[in-house]
Coordinates of C-alpha atoms in Angstrom, one line a residue:
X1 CA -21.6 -13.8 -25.3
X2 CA -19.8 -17.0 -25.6
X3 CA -16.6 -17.4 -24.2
X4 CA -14.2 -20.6 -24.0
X5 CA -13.2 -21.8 -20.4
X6 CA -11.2 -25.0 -19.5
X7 CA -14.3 -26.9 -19.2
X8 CA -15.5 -26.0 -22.6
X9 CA -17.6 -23.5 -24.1
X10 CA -20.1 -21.4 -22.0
X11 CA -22.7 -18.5 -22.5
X12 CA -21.8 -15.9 -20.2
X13 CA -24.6 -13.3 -20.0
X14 CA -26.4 -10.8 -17.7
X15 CA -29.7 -11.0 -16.6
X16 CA -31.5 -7.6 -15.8
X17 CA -34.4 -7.4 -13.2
X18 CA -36.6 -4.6 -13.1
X19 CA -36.3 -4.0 -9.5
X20 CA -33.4 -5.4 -8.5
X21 CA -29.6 -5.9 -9.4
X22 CA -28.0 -7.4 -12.5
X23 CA -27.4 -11.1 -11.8
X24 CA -24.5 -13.1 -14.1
X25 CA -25.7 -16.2 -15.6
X26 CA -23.4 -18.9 -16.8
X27 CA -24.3 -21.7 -18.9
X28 CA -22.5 -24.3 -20.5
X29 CA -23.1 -25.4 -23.3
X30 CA -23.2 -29.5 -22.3
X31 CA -26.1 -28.1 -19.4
X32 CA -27.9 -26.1 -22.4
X33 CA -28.1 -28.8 -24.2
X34 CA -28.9 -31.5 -22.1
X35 CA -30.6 -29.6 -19.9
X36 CA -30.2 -31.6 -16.5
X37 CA -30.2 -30.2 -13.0
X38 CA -27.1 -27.8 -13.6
X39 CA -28.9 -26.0 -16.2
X40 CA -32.4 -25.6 -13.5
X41 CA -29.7 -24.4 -11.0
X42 CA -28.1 -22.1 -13.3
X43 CA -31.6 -20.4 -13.6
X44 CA -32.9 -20.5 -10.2
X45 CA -29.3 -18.8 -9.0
X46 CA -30.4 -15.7 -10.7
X47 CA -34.1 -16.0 -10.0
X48 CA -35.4 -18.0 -13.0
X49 CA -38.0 -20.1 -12.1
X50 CA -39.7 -22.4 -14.4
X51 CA -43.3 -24.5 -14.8
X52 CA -42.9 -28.0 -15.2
X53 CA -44.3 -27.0 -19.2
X54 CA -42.0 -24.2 -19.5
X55 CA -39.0 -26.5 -19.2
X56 CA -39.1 -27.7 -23.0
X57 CA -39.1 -24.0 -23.9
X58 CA -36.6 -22.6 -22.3
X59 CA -34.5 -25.4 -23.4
X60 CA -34.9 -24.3 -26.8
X61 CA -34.7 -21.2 -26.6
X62 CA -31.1 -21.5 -25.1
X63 CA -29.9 -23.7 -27.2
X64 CA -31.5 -21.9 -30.4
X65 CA -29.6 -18.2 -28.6
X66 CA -26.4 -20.3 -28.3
X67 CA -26.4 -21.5 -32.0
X68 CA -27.4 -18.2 -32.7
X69 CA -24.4 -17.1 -31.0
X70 CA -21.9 -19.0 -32.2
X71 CA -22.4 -18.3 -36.0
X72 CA -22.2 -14.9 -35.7
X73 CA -20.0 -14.1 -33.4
X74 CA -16.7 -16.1 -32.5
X75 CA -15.9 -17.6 -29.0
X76 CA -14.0 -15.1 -27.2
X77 CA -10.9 -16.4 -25.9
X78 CA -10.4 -17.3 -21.7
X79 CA -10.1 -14.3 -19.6
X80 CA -9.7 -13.4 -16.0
X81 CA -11.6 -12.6 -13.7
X82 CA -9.0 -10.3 -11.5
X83 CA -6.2 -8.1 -12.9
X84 CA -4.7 -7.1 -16.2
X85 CA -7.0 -8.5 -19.3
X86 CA -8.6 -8.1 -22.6
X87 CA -12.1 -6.4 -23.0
X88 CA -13.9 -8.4 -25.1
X89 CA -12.9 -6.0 -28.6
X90 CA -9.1 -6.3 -28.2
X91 CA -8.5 -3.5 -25.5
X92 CA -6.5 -3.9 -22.8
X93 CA -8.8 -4.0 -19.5
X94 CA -8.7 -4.6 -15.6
X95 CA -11.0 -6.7 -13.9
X96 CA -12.3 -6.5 -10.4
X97 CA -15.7 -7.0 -8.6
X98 CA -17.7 -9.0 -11.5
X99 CA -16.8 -5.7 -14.3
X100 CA -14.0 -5.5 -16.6
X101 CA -13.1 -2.1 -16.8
X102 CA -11.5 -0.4 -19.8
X103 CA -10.2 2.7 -21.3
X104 CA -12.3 6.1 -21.5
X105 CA -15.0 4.6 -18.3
X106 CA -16.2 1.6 -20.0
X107 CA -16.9 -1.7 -18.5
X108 CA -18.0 -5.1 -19.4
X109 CA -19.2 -8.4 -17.8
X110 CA -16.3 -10.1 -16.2
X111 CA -15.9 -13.5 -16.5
X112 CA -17.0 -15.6 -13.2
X113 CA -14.3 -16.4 -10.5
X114 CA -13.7 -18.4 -7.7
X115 CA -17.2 -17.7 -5.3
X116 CA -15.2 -17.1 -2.1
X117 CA -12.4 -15.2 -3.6
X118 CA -15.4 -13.3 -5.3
X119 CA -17.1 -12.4 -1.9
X120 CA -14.1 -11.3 0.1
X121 CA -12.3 -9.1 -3.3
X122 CA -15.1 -7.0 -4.4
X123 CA -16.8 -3.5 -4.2
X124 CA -19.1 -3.1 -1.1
X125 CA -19.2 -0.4 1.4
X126 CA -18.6 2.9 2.0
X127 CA -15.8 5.0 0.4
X128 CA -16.0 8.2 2.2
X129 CA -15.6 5.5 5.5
X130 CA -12.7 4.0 4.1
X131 CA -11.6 7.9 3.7
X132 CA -12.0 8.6 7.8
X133 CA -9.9 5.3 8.5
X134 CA -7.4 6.0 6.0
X135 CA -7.0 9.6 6.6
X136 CA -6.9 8.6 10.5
X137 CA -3.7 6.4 9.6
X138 CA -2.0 8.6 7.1
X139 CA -2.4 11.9 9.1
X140 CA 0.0 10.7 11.7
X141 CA 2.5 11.7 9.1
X142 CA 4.5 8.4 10.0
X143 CA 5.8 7.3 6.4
X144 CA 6.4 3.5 7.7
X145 CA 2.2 3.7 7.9
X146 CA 1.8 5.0 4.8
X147 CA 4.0 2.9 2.8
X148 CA 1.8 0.2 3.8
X149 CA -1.2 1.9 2.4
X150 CA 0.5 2.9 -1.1
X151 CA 1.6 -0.3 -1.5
X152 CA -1.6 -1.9 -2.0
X153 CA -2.7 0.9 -4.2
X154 CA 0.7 0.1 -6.2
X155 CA -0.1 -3.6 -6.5
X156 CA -1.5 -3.8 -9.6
X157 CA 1.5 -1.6 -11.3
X158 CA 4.2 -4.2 -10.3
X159 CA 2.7 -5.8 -13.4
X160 CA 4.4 -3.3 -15.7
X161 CA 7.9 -3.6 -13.9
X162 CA 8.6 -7.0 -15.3
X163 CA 8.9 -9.0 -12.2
X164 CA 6.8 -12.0 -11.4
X165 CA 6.0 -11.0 -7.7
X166 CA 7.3 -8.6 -5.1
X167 CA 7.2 -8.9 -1.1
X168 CA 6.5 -6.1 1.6
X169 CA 7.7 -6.6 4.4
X170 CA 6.8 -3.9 7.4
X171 CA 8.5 -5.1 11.1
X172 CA 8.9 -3.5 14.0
X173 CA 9.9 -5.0 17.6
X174 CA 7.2 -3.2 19.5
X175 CA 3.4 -3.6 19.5
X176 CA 1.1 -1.2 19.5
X177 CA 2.5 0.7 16.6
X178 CA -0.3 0.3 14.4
X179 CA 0.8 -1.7 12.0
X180 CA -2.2 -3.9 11.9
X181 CA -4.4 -0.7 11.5
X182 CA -2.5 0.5 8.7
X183 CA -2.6 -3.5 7.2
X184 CA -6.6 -3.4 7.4
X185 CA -7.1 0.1 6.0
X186 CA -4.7 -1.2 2.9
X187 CA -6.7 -4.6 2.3
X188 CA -9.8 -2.7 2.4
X189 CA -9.0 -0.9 -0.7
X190 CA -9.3 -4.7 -2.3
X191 CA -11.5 -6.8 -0.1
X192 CA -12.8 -7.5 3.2
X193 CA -9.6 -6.6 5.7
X194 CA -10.8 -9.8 8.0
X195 CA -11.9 -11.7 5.5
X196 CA -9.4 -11.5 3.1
X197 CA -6.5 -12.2 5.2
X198 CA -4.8 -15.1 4.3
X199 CA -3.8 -17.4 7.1
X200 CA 0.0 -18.5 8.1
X201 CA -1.6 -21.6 7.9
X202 CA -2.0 -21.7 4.2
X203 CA 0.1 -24.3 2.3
X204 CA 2.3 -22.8 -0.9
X205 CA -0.2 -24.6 -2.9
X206 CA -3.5 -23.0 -1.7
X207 CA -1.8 -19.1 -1.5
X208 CA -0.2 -19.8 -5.2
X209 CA -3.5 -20.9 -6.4
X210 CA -5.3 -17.9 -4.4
X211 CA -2.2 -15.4 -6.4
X212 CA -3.3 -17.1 -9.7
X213 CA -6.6 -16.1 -9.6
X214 CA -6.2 -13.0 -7.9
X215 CA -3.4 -12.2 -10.4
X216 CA -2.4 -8.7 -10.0
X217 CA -4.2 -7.5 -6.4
X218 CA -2.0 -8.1 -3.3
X219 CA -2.5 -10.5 -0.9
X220 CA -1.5 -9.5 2.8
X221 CA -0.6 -11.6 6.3
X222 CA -0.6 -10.1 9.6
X223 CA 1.7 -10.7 12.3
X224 CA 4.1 -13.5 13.0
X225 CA 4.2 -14.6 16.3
X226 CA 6.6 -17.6 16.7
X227 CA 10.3 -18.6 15.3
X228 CA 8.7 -21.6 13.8
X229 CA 5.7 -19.3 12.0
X230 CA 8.4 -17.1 10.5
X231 CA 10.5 -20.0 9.0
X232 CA 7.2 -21.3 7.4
X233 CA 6.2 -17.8 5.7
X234 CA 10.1 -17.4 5.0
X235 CA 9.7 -20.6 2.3
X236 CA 6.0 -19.5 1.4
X237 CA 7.6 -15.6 0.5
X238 CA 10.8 -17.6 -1.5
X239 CA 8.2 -19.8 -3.8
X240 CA 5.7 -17.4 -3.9
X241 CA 8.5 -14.5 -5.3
X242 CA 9.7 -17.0 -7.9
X243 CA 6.2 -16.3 -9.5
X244 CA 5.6 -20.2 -9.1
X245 CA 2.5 -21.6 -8.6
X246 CA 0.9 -25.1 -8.3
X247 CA -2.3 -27.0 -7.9

């Protein structure tokens, strides 16, 4: 399908192997047409290869699909690639891992995303491992523990309350307490629980631009170690609560 993006139009489509996974293929319309290196690398990233004499033909077969395209069916309208968004018939969707999923089990093609946000939020593993680890947490019947865990679960809801952002914060004096346990098993349900920790590091810029793609999934930091780390994140959870976001 076609689909509008800041950069201008784009054919968004999947490309189906016989043997192995779907692969997303993104071409814009400027690359179909003048068909420079962008448009060879969009092809070869999902395992198109091409003769030297097969250029010219595949050239004109895209472009000819994308004309195609665009007078029968309208450019669909921007969407995102994480969170609460539109399937592409009007319905209201979510989007995670590469899928927009709808009502009644359907699912569509999400539209592409950033690529390292896209390899540390995604689906990968095993859920019945993430079941021993959470269980393990949970069973200690410690509600502190599992109030971590619910909250990412409860993430994308906070949507529907009509605030722009919420903070949880879970502190304790002591170490050992398993905090950061219960912290991993709760980004795992979302992304890679080393990974996809953000850093105290991080400037308001980069974590607002990280919340505005990632929308409506949580973001989580672990452990604050110093006075001065604590007055950092204390302006980073102020700006980033305002629902403010720049760059």
């Amino acid at each position: 399908y076609m689909e509008t993006t800041p950069a201008g139009p784009v054919l968004n489509c999947e490309i189906v192997h016989s043997k192995n996974p779907p692969k997303r293929l993104v071409l814009s319309v400027g690359a179909a047409t003048s068909w420079r290196d962008a448009a060879l690398g969009a092809l070869g990233a999902v395992g198109i290869a091409l003769l030297p004499h097969q250029i010219p033909l595949a050239r004109n077969f895209f472009v000819s699909y994308i004309q195609h395209l665009q007078k029968r069916v309208a450019d669909v309208a921007a969407r995102d690639g994480y969170g609460w968004t539109k399937l592409r018939n009007g319905d209201v969707g979510f989007a995670f891992g590469g899928r927009v999923y709808g009502p009644n089990g359907t699912s569509e093609l999400a539209p592409p995303v950033d690529r390292v946000l896209s390899a540390r939020f995604r689906t990968e593993g095993d859920v019945n491992a993430w079941k021993q680890a959470a269980d393990l947490v949970m069973g200690m019947g410690r509600i502190d523990l599992q109030a971590i865990v619910a909250a990412s679960f409860a993430a994308p809801l906070v949507y529907f309350s009509g605030q722009s952002g919420v903070m949880f914060s879970a502190y304790s004096p002591e170490s050992g307490v398993q905090k950061s346990t219960a912290m991993k098993v709760a980004a795992s349900v979302w992304c890679d629980p080393v990974g996809g920790m953000s850093r105290l590091d991080d400037t308001v810029n980069h974590v607002g631009k990280k919340l505005g793609q990632l929308r409506h999934l949580p973001i989580f930091w672990d452990e604050l170690h110093h006075k001065a780390e604590a007055e950092q994140f204390a302006k980073l959870g102020f700006a980033l609560t305002l629902g403010t976001e720049k760059g």
